[in-house]
Amino acid sequence: MASFKTPALKTPSLSFSSNSRLPSAFSVTFPDNLRFSRSSSRPQRRFLIVTASSASIPGKPTVLVAEKLGEAGLTLLKQFANVDCSYNLSPEELCTKISLCDALIVRSGTKVSREVFESSAGRLKVVGRAGVGIDNVDLAAATEHGCLVVNAPTANTVAAAEHGIALLAAMARNVAQADASVKAGKWQRNKYVGVSLVGKTIAVLGFGKVGSEVARRAKGLGMHVIAHDPYASADRARAIGVELVSFEEAIATADFISLHMPLTPATNKILNDETFAKMKKGVRIINVARGGVIDEEALVRALDAGIVAQAALDVFTEEPPKQDSKLVQHDRVTVTPHLGASTMEAQEGVAIEIAEAVVGALKGELAATAVNAPMVPAEVLTELKPYVELAEKLGRLAVQLVAGVSGVKNVKVSYASSRAPDDLDTRLLRAMITKGLIEPISNVYVNLVNADYTAKQRGLRITEERNIIDGSSESALESIQVQIANVESRFASAISESGEIKVEGRVKDGIPHLTKVGSFEVDVSLEGSIILCRQVDQPGMIGKVGSILGEENVNVSFMSVGRIAPRKQAVMAIGVDDQPSKQSLQRIGEIPAIEEIVFLKL
Ligand SMILES: NC(=O)C1=CN([C@@H]2O[C@H](COP(=O)(O)OP(=O)(O)OC[C@H]3O[C@@H](n4cnc5c(N)ncnc54)[C@H](O)[C@@H]3O)[C@@H](O)[C@H]2O)C=CC1
Ligand SMILES: O=C(O)C(=O)COP(=O)(O)O
């Protein structure tokens, strides 16, 4: 294989080539905009994700704040974006406004429905949920539209736990009912005799951030604390003196049940007629999680039947609940209007947490609190960074080589690495190959959030294979190969002996290179665009092609010739900075030794 660089080689650039058909909006901007967001102020493990870039958006991005947000968060947002605070929008008003916004910030009071994403027509890049629960955001629709959803998972934990404890104590001592009674001019000391907490068993259902803080505080009140959470660590529970038990045991033995799980299909109406029937008579229920985890009608029945002595509820299936709701009006039920996160401190904290996440995402930083994108640990990301561009470009090249009518269905990606398969996390690379494969042939915009979903939607089956090779395991990858099966090619030489379109590349000095086309070895830097010619190897070919391009002022950055044997068939790969005219490509194709030619845009 012969290969040389022309003197006019342009400065290597790692910038992402933007898609001109679509706003670069939510491009997974690799790798120029790939930055690392690490907040030392937050103690827990941070995962980093590639998110949006606003690099090519003219002017400042616009952030719609649809619910009240703490001042500190607004100040942060205003330093970077135009901030539109419009509260109490109707669903129709939200849909109208959203097409002018790059980001949307909500709390639990705004439904971010599929219609919102559809109405945004691709402009909305980030939805920030200023709090924990994202059940008011249609995550599937966000993912399909390539919109990142971030939340603020930590700043309101203590507030929610404190509210749970406030409800527990208020319920046990009838504080709300007694208060209303005194204000109504009564003095009913016998009516409002409460129950004590000390020595009682409380079952915490959902031993996550809030649940464990509630458990800690309940222990401080002298309660016996048990918890049920199929995904929680028994060690963490043991560390704060809590026993993890089965759901059945938790509900059968508890005097108080405090709910702290997310609303999911599995937790939906987890407390229902059947489960209430298994509870200890006289149990008391606290819910600061989500209304939907309780079958509210069943709870009324359980209250009336005396199974449940009292309930204290901050959250409801429908918010606000109907004024004549039997549950809300029940005299043994204490209610608050979803106040769990509503402390001054929590709201300031949440506002800062979400503003940082949204601004970071708009800047193209790596979001740590993304809800709908695969998490890629920081260390993996750092390592794979140079291969990210290679992966996308190989996908782009491979798909542009396809011809015929059979359609791209099966793509095989092989990673050659000296590392053990478990040591190579390829999710990011697969997403980028998918992006490269799909974007040149569709108007779908692919990013890390929606790559797998989009591939599946299009019936694209991407299989991955790791080939372990000898060598130093210092670099994560030696090469990436992309093969498209069962298709014809616009460039017959791109079909390998086994019948697939095959392109292979590797990273050299930080720059992605194409190193194989079909069975031909080439070596061309993947910058600008590429012309591939199959020719009968003979002297003077490089000069002839070079001069045709030169006449049109097309700058050649790289040339290489891969051949089977001297003076036999060869593939010449030419890197060009500019797009040659059709006429020039035709003239090159008419050089007698040239058998086929294809121009590939990177
Ligand atoms: N009322 C309010 O204003 C607030 C409500 N919340 C709600 O509190 C809940 C908990 O929030 P965090 O503790 O921050 O979330 P988290 O994610 O830290 O904890 C949730 C826990 O529930 C567990 N879980 C999931 N499915 C379960 C099941 N079927 N059975 C038992 N456990 C299950 C998970 O393993 C996890 O440990 C969420 O629903 C959140 O939306 C949070 C903050 C304020
Ligand atoms: O963070 C949560 O999950 C909450 O429920 C808090 O909701 P809010 O932000 O107060 O509307």
XYZ file of C-alpha atoms and ligand atoms in Angstrom:
657
model
C 0.000 0.000 0.000
C 1.316 3.418 -0.978
C 0.256 6.451 0.911
C 1.363 10.038 1.123
C 0.156 13.330 2.420
C -0.040 16.339 0.181
C 1.665 19.461 1.516
C -1.704 21.183 1.649
C -2.913 18.990 4.483
C -5.202 21.110 6.530
C -4.880 21.448 10.236
C -6.530 18.485 11.830
C -9.905 19.455 13.068
C -12.028 17.433 15.346
C -15.083 19.559 14.893
C -18.420 17.990 14.317
C -19.753 18.426 10.809
C -23.212 19.781 11.354
C -26.242 18.527 9.580
C -27.429 21.263 7.296
C -30.936 19.910 6.947
C -31.775 20.284 10.559
C -31.022 22.786 13.220
C -27.907 21.528 14.908
C -30.152 21.699 17.860
C -29.662 18.477 19.674
C -26.668 17.190 17.896
C -24.535 14.910 19.934
C -21.697 17.170 19.156
C -18.618 15.151 19.019
C -16.024 15.802 19.822
C -15.471 19.557 19.751
C -18.327 20.253 22.047
C -17.638 17.259 24.160
C -17.008 18.594 27.560
C -17.041 17.130 30.979
C -19.330 18.373 33.601
C -18.323 17.478 37.061
C -19.731 19.163 40.066
C -17.530 18.766 43.048
C -20.260 20.185 45.222
C -22.363 17.077 44.853
C -21.123 14.057 46.604
C -22.719 11.153 44.804
C -21.305 9.310 41.825
C -21.639 11.412 38.700
C -22.377 9.926 35.336
C -21.668 11.983 32.326
C -23.694 12.011 29.206
C -23.289 13.649 25.870
C -26.063 16.081 25.368
C -27.032 19.039 23.334
C -25.075 21.743 21.662
C -26.244 25.217 20.980
C -23.090 25.986 19.054
C -24.831 26.930 15.846
C -27.945 28.550 17.302
C -27.802 32.241 16.475
C -28.065 34.439 19.537
C -29.023 33.233 22.957
C -31.174 30.171 23.406
C -34.626 30.654 24.905
C -35.647 28.892 28.088
C -39.324 28.733 28.992
C -39.830 28.485 32.748
C -43.398 27.232 33.076
C -43.603 26.992 36.879
C -42.216 29.061 39.698
C -38.493 28.594 40.088
C -36.168 29.924 42.815
C -34.430 33.246 42.083
C -30.943 31.784 42.193
C -31.835 29.441 39.347
C -33.364 32.219 37.280
C -30.247 34.334 37.746
C -28.097 31.477 36.492
C -30.330 30.918 33.486
C -30.380 34.610 32.568
C -26.603 34.699 32.303
C -26.825 32.307 29.385
C -30.284 32.436 27.878
C -33.362 34.500 27.228
C -35.669 33.453 30.026
C -39.430 33.511 29.551
C -41.240 32.954 32.855
C -44.826 32.140 31.880
C -46.733 30.399 34.627
C -50.165 28.762 34.483
C -50.116 28.217 30.726
C -52.956 26.157 29.333
C -51.872 23.051 27.380
C -52.682 24.920 24.156
C -50.651 27.969 25.191
C -47.714 25.735 26.106
C -47.858 24.041 22.696
C -47.886 27.418 20.962
C -44.998 28.854 22.939
C -42.827 25.787 22.783
C -41.924 26.123 19.125
C -39.921 29.221 20.081
C -38.045 27.588 22.949
C -34.856 25.580 23.212
C -35.480 24.433 26.768
C -38.434 24.074 29.080
C -38.340 23.991 32.871
C -41.280 22.598 34.825
C -42.181 21.247 38.246
C -44.895 18.661 38.822
C -47.741 20.919 37.745
C -47.130 20.949 33.975
C -47.898 18.024 31.706
C -45.155 17.796 29.118
C -47.118 15.653 26.717
C -46.344 14.199 23.303
C -48.153 17.185 21.777
C -45.619 19.503 23.388
C -42.724 17.701 21.672
C -44.598 17.553 18.389
C -45.427 21.259 18.593
C -41.810 22.151 19.225
C -40.990 20.946 15.695
C -37.529 19.851 16.719
C -36.447 23.043 18.479
C -36.911 21.839 22.055
C -33.653 20.248 23.117
C -33.931 19.942 26.876
C -36.730 19.555 29.369
C -35.619 20.306 32.904
C -37.765 18.908 35.696
C -37.083 21.054 38.748
C -37.560 18.169 41.131
C -37.432 14.387 41.207
C -40.542 12.762 39.724
C -40.693 12.862 35.936
C -44.071 11.180 35.637
C -45.516 14.416 34.202
C -43.093 14.249 31.257
C -43.784 11.887 28.351
C -40.332 10.328 28.310
C -41.002 8.108 25.313
C -42.048 11.112 23.259
C -39.021 13.084 24.463
C -36.720 10.245 23.448
C -38.359 9.850 20.054
C -37.891 13.558 19.424
C -34.287 13.429 20.575
C -35.042 15.724 23.485
C -33.012 15.309 26.607
C -34.844 15.226 29.927
C -32.889 16.194 33.012
C -34.116 16.383 36.583
C -32.906 17.729 39.898
C -32.803 14.570 41.948
C -31.136 15.604 45.167
C -32.017 19.101 46.315
C -35.516 18.385 47.619
C -34.849 15.031 49.297
C -34.657 16.346 52.836
C -37.668 18.615 52.325
C -39.771 15.650 51.174
C -38.558 13.518 54.068
C -39.291 16.286 56.571
C -42.772 16.667 55.124
C -43.319 12.934 55.493
C -42.365 13.178 59.154
C -44.513 16.294 59.589
C -47.515 14.404 58.190
C -46.732 11.359 60.334
C -46.710 13.378 63.540
C -49.594 15.640 62.545
C -51.751 12.644 61.648
C -50.913 10.717 64.830
C -51.905 13.722 66.958
C -54.802 15.009 64.811
C -53.119 18.393 64.492
C -54.970 19.532 61.362
C -58.399 18.399 62.568
C -57.879 19.867 66.030
C -56.674 23.137 64.554
C -59.793 23.413 62.385
C -61.952 22.552 65.368
C -60.446 25.221 67.640
C -60.735 27.800 64.874
C -64.388 26.820 64.552
C -64.835 27.807 68.214
C -64.768 24.288 69.674
C -62.638 22.793 72.439
C -62.802 19.007 71.899
C -59.988 17.553 74.014
C -61.465 14.062 74.190
C -62.194 13.824 70.484
C -58.612 14.390 69.411
C -56.722 11.893 71.500
C -53.883 10.637 69.305
C -51.550 7.687 69.147
C -47.910 7.586 70.135
C -45.082 6.933 67.690
C -42.466 5.519 70.025
C -42.137 1.757 69.804
C -44.438 1.535 66.763
C -43.400 -0.150 63.513
C -43.170 1.986 60.414
C -42.734 0.364 56.995
C -40.947 2.532 54.490
C -41.934 1.406 50.993
C -39.207 2.602 48.615
C -35.887 2.901 50.384
C -34.302 5.474 48.087
C -33.167 9.000 48.835
C -36.355 10.206 50.536
C -37.270 6.834 52.047
C -33.919 6.439 53.760
C -34.077 9.983 55.180
C -37.549 9.244 56.533
C -36.239 6.011 58.038
C -33.377 7.844 59.738
C -35.753 10.392 61.249
C -38.320 7.774 62.283
C -35.575 5.945 64.162
C -34.837 9.204 65.949
C -38.467 9.215 67.082
C -37.989 5.812 68.662
C -39.874 3.855 65.995
C -39.047 0.376 64.771
C -38.264 0.862 61.079
C -38.603 -1.784 58.400
C -38.377 -1.134 54.676
C -39.313 -2.789 51.433
C -37.403 -2.000 48.261
C -36.470 -4.787 45.867
C -33.600 -2.734 44.471
C -32.084 -1.274 47.635
C -28.861 -2.441 49.180
C -29.286 -4.409 52.389
C -25.929 -3.022 53.585
C -27.152 0.559 53.240
C -30.290 -0.348 55.165
C -28.322 -2.131 57.859
C -26.027 0.881 58.215
C -28.947 2.937 59.484
C -30.482 0.109 61.456
C -33.280 -0.718 59.058
C -34.345 -4.221 58.132
C -35.308 -4.851 54.518
C -38.349 -7.099 54.312
C -40.742 -8.437 51.676
C -43.706 -6.363 50.577
C -46.071 -8.828 52.234
C -44.236 -8.670 55.549
C -43.983 -4.879 55.427
C -47.695 -4.302 54.960
C -48.760 -7.047 57.359
C -46.661 -5.895 60.311
C -46.607 -2.110 60.080
C -48.516 0.303 62.268
C -47.564 3.072 59.839
C -46.803 2.737 56.136
C -44.889 5.524 54.438
C -44.700 5.501 50.640
C -41.523 6.612 48.856
C -41.346 4.833 45.541
C -41.677 6.340 42.084
C -44.897 5.872 40.141
C -44.173 3.127 37.630
C -46.324 0.426 36.022
C -45.198 -1.858 38.877
C -46.073 0.575 41.659
C -49.286 1.901 40.124
C -52.059 1.297 42.722
C -49.731 -0.919 44.715
C -51.995 -0.193 47.674
C -55.385 -1.524 46.598
C -58.348 -3.506 47.981
C -56.305 -6.694 48.028
C -53.281 -5.220 49.759
C -55.339 -3.148 52.220
C -57.033 -6.422 53.225
C -53.646 -7.818 54.281
C -52.756 -4.872 56.509
C -52.916 -4.694 60.274
C -56.266 -3.292 61.392
C -55.799 0.343 62.331
C -52.788 0.970 60.095
C -51.942 4.583 59.214
C -50.751 5.568 55.747
C -48.508 8.465 54.689
C -47.981 9.315 51.031
C -45.513 11.957 49.881
C -44.537 9.971 46.770
C -47.182 9.980 44.041
C -50.973 9.753 44.312
C -51.082 6.960 41.742
C -49.371 4.434 44.007
C -52.610 4.222 45.980
C -55.972 3.160 44.578
C -57.761 6.145 46.089
C -61.232 4.625 45.965
C -59.915 1.493 47.688
C -58.368 3.700 50.363
C -61.753 5.296 51.083
C -63.232 1.799 51.390
C -60.393 0.721 53.706
C -60.899 3.845 55.858
C -64.627 3.199 56.069
C -64.053 -0.463 56.902
C -61.715 0.520 59.735
C -58.700 -1.237 58.203
C -56.968 2.093 57.754
C -57.343 4.285 60.799
C -55.923 7.416 59.218
C -54.125 8.644 56.123
C -51.950 11.683 55.481
C -51.587 12.555 51.841
C -49.507 15.153 50.028
C -50.062 13.765 46.548
C -53.094 12.689 44.519
C -53.878 10.824 41.341
C -55.345 13.996 39.943
C -53.848 17.281 41.125
C -55.539 19.302 42.344
C -58.073 16.677 43.434
C -61.769 17.354 42.967
C -63.121 19.474 45.795
C -65.822 16.931 46.576
C -63.344 14.029 46.602
C -64.481 11.584 49.296
C -60.870 10.947 50.160
C -59.919 14.581 50.629
C -63.056 15.298 52.606
C -62.693 12.206 54.825
C -62.398 13.329 58.449
C -59.611 10.846 59.166
C -57.536 12.040 56.250
C -55.019 14.878 56.478
C -54.104 16.521 53.196
C -51.575 19.011 51.877
C -51.352 20.380 48.326
C -48.172 18.606 47.124
C -45.925 20.528 49.474
C -43.194 17.915 49.943
C -40.564 19.890 48.079
C -41.849 23.279 49.090
C -39.350 24.713 51.511
C -37.381 27.879 50.794
C -34.163 25.924 51.004
C -35.254 23.074 48.751
C -36.647 25.392 46.109
C -33.450 27.426 45.931
C -31.447 24.205 45.727
C -33.673 22.656 43.073
C -33.623 25.856 41.018
C -29.826 25.932 40.999
C -29.569 22.215 40.308
C -31.923 22.363 37.325
C -30.566 25.642 35.946
C -27.036 24.193 35.940
C -28.246 21.032 34.241
C -30.217 22.870 31.563
C -27.513 25.432 30.812
C -24.910 22.680 30.695
C -27.011 20.654 28.289
C -27.620 23.667 26.042
C -23.899 24.356 25.978
C -23.193 20.820 24.864
C -21.753 19.728 28.154
C -22.226 16.276 29.481
C -25.297 16.139 31.653
C -25.093 14.203 34.850
C -28.788 14.008 35.611
C -30.210 12.977 32.258
C -33.167 10.683 32.603
C -33.598 9.390 29.051
C -30.096 8.805 27.728
C -27.805 5.881 28.324
C -25.353 6.689 31.020
C -21.760 6.534 30.006
C -19.359 6.761 32.902
C -16.869 9.612 32.663
C -13.818 7.444 32.439
C -15.284 5.503 29.515
C -16.202 8.694 27.754
C -12.717 10.154 28.047
C -11.230 7.043 26.557
C -13.604 6.686 23.670
C -13.583 10.339 22.695
C -11.233 9.945 19.678
C -13.241 6.989 18.376
C -16.536 8.758 18.535
C -15.910 10.762 15.353
C -14.451 7.720 13.638
C -17.594 5.727 14.440
C -19.945 8.327 12.977
C -17.853 8.776 9.852
C -17.611 5.070 9.170
C -21.399 4.873 9.453
C -21.745 7.792 7.023
C -19.347 6.257 4.531
C -20.850 2.799 4.680
C -24.416 3.956 4.084
C -23.411 6.183 1.180
C -21.898 3.175 -0.526
C -25.232 1.350 -0.587
C -27.154 0.909 -3.851
C -30.060 -1.230 -4.977
C -33.443 -1.676 -3.439
C -33.015 -4.176 -0.662
C -32.593 -1.506 2.039
C -30.173 -1.373 4.924
C -31.284 -3.869 7.531
C -28.351 -5.711 9.018
C -25.274 -3.897 10.128
C -22.431 -5.607 11.864
C -19.929 -3.602 13.816
C -16.653 -5.204 14.841
C -14.380 -3.623 17.357
C -10.800 -4.864 17.405
C -9.264 -4.343 20.785
C -6.684 -5.970 22.980
C -9.000 -5.510 25.933
C -11.346 -8.125 27.287
C -14.909 -7.607 25.984
C -16.131 -6.551 29.416
C -13.584 -3.738 29.452
C -15.009 -2.035 26.410
C -18.260 -0.126 26.734
C -19.456 0.512 23.185
C -22.833 2.165 23.708
C -21.566 5.565 22.683
C -19.836 4.212 19.576
C -22.916 2.268 18.552
C -25.008 5.432 18.894
C -22.577 7.336 16.698
C -22.476 4.630 14.034
C -26.277 4.679 14.047
C -26.190 8.445 13.652
C -23.810 8.107 10.714
C -25.912 5.407 9.087
C -29.268 7.109 9.432
C -28.699 10.826 9.015
C -27.416 10.818 5.425
C -30.481 8.902 4.264
C -33.299 10.444 6.267
C -34.491 13.597 7.861
C -34.297 12.039 11.285
C -31.877 13.633 13.632
C -30.058 11.045 15.685
C -28.350 11.571 18.990
C -27.321 9.564 21.978
C -30.794 9.844 23.437
C -32.703 8.385 20.508
C -30.117 6.313 18.591
C -31.237 2.831 19.618
C -34.880 3.808 19.413
C -34.458 5.291 15.930
C -32.546 2.255 14.665
C -35.292 -0.030 15.930
C -37.981 2.132 14.388
C -36.287 1.875 11.018
C -35.843 -1.883 11.287
C -32.095 -1.487 11.447
C -30.452 -4.352 13.282
C -27.029 -3.458 14.561
C -25.013 -6.335 15.944
C -21.711 -5.829 17.651
C -18.716 -8.092 17.808
C -15.480 -7.679 19.705
C -12.311 -9.152 18.304
C -9.591 -9.529 20.850
C -6.206 -8.898 19.301
C -2.694 -9.143 20.700
C -1.070 -5.953 21.769
C -1.049 -3.339 24.455
C -4.373 -2.759 26.148
C -3.398 0.852 26.708
C -5.592 2.166 23.919
C -9.221 1.150 24.112
C -9.564 0.259 20.454
C -7.429 -0.711 17.526
C -10.024 -0.421 14.796
C -13.726 -0.294 14.061
C -15.256 -2.112 11.122
C -18.752 -1.500 9.790
C -20.357 -4.035 7.470
C -23.730 -3.774 5.760
C -25.098 -7.118 4.664
C -27.390 -8.049 1.781
C -27.047 -4.886 -0.239
C -25.509 -3.846 -3.527
C -22.952 -1.073 -3.658
C -22.460 2.055 -5.763
C -18.806 1.144 -5.613
C -18.436 -2.553 -6.293
C -14.977 -2.658 -4.736
C -16.520 -1.798 -1.359
C -18.021 -5.285 -1.252
C -15.731 -7.622 0.622
C -15.047 -11.246 -0.306
C -17.814 -12.292 2.077
C -20.348 -10.145 0.202
C -20.933 -7.190 2.553
C -20.129 -3.537 2.153
C -17.162 -3.138 4.420
C -15.342 -0.059 5.714
C -12.786 -0.047 8.469
C -11.008 2.736 10.251
C -8.703 3.553 13.071
C -7.518 6.600 14.966
C -4.014 7.821 14.160
C -2.546 10.699 16.120
C -6.014 11.553 17.328
C -7.457 11.761 13.788
C -9.861 9.188 12.348
C -8.593 7.409 9.257
C -10.255 5.140 6.742
C -8.040 2.101 6.485
C -10.060 -0.418 4.510
C -12.692 -0.370 1.795
C -14.001 -3.792 0.832
C -10.870 -5.888 0.606
C -8.596 -2.955 -0.252
C -6.357 -1.361 2.284
C -6.232 2.417 2.047
C -5.149 5.158 4.385
C -6.973 8.419 4.181
C -7.739 10.858 6.923
C -11.481 11.225 7.468
C -11.682 14.965 7.090
C -13.548 16.885 4.401
C -14.901 14.387 1.876
C -13.581 11.399 -0.006
C -13.339 10.251 -3.607
C -12.824 6.532 -4.094
C -11.621 5.263 -7.492
C -10.921 1.742 -8.559
C -8.223 1.651 -11.177
C -5.670 -0.530 -12.780
C -2.528 0.334 -10.884
C -0.098 2.214 -13.133
C 2.213 5.208 -12.956
C 0.857 8.716 -13.339
C -2.648 8.125 -11.971
C -2.259 10.295 -8.899
C -0.966 13.142 -11.087
C -3.842 12.855 -13.563
C -6.533 12.872 -10.898
C -4.757 15.571 -8.904
C -4.541 17.893 -11.862
C -8.257 17.558 -12.738
C -9.116 18.489 -9.157
C -6.475 21.212 -9.122
C -7.997 22.848 -12.225
C -11.173 23.298 -10.210
C -9.293 24.523 -7.167
C -10.391 21.493 -5.128
C -7.852 21.051 -2.388
C -6.590 17.504 -1.935
C -5.705 16.771 1.643
C -4.734 13.139 1.500
C -4.255 10.397 -1.058
C -3.574 6.749 -0.723
C -3.572 3.754 -3.017
C -4.378 0.271 -1.845
C -3.692 -2.453 -4.346
C -3.850 -6.199 -4.618
C -0.484 -6.409 -6.409
C 1.656 -4.015 -8.489
C -0.097 -3.102 -11.773
C -3.231 -4.990 -10.774
C -6.444 -3.528 -9.439
C -6.115 -0.804 -6.855
C -8.377 1.533 -4.920
C -7.294 5.136 -4.709
C -8.758 7.110 -1.820
C -8.539 10.884 -2.145
C -9.421 13.234 0.685
C -10.769 16.579 -0.565
C -11.572 19.725 1.336
C -14.125 20.931 -1.204
C -16.821 19.201 -3.205
C -15.724 18.653 -6.823
C -18.206 19.379 -9.590
C -20.022 16.556 -11.369
C -17.998 17.354 -14.484
C -14.688 16.867 -12.670
C -15.853 13.575 -11.213
C -16.984 12.528 -14.670
C -13.618 13.498 -16.184
C -11.834 11.429 -13.522
C -14.176 8.532 -14.267
C -13.294 8.802 -17.950
C -9.546 8.302 -17.384
C -9.070 4.960 -19.179
C -7.504 3.141 -16.215
C -10.319 4.154 -13.852
C -13.010 1.503 -13.579
C -15.364 3.093 -11.069
C -15.554 6.225 -8.986
C -17.689 7.427 -6.087
C -17.792 10.663 -4.125
C -18.627 10.345 -0.430
C -19.560 13.289 1.776
C -18.431 13.011 5.351
N -44.250 15.175 47.482
C -43.208 15.767 46.973
O -43.185 16.988 46.831
C -42.039 14.980 46.567
C -42.221 13.717 46.114
N -41.150 12.966 45.741
C -41.411 11.618 45.291
O -40.867 10.702 46.241
C -40.546 9.492 45.581
C -39.141 9.051 45.978
O -38.190 10.004 45.567
P -36.635 9.700 45.767
O -36.432 9.065 47.077
O -35.914 10.944 45.458
O -36.419 8.638 44.614
P -35.321 7.482 44.603
O -35.257 7.054 43.200
O -34.101 7.902 45.295
O -36.018 6.327 45.459
C -37.072 5.557 44.997
C -36.880 4.158 45.528
O -38.043 3.400 45.215
C -37.606 2.097 44.956
N -38.616 1.324 44.249
C -38.866 1.278 42.914
N -39.844 0.401 42.660
C -40.218 -0.114 43.855
C -41.180 -1.068 44.242
N -41.965 -1.661 43.343
N -41.285 -1.358 45.549
C -40.511 -0.752 46.452
N -39.566 0.151 46.138
C -39.437 0.475 44.868
C -36.339 2.281 44.182
O -35.521 1.125 44.234
C -35.697 3.435 44.903
O -34.800 3.002 45.896
C -40.723 9.760 44.090
O -41.986 9.306 43.712
C -40.708 11.247 44.001
O -41.377 11.709 42.879
C -39.872 13.433 45.828
C -39.636 14.702 46.255
C -40.721 15.608 46.641
O -39.676 16.372 43.116
C -40.750 15.759 43.130
O -40.894 14.610 42.733
C -41.931 16.449 43.617
O -42.957 15.832 43.700
C -41.859 17.867 43.894
O -42.819 18.469 43.066
P -42.845 20.052 42.883
O -41.545 20.411 42.241
O -43.006 20.643 44.212
O -43.992 20.310 41.960
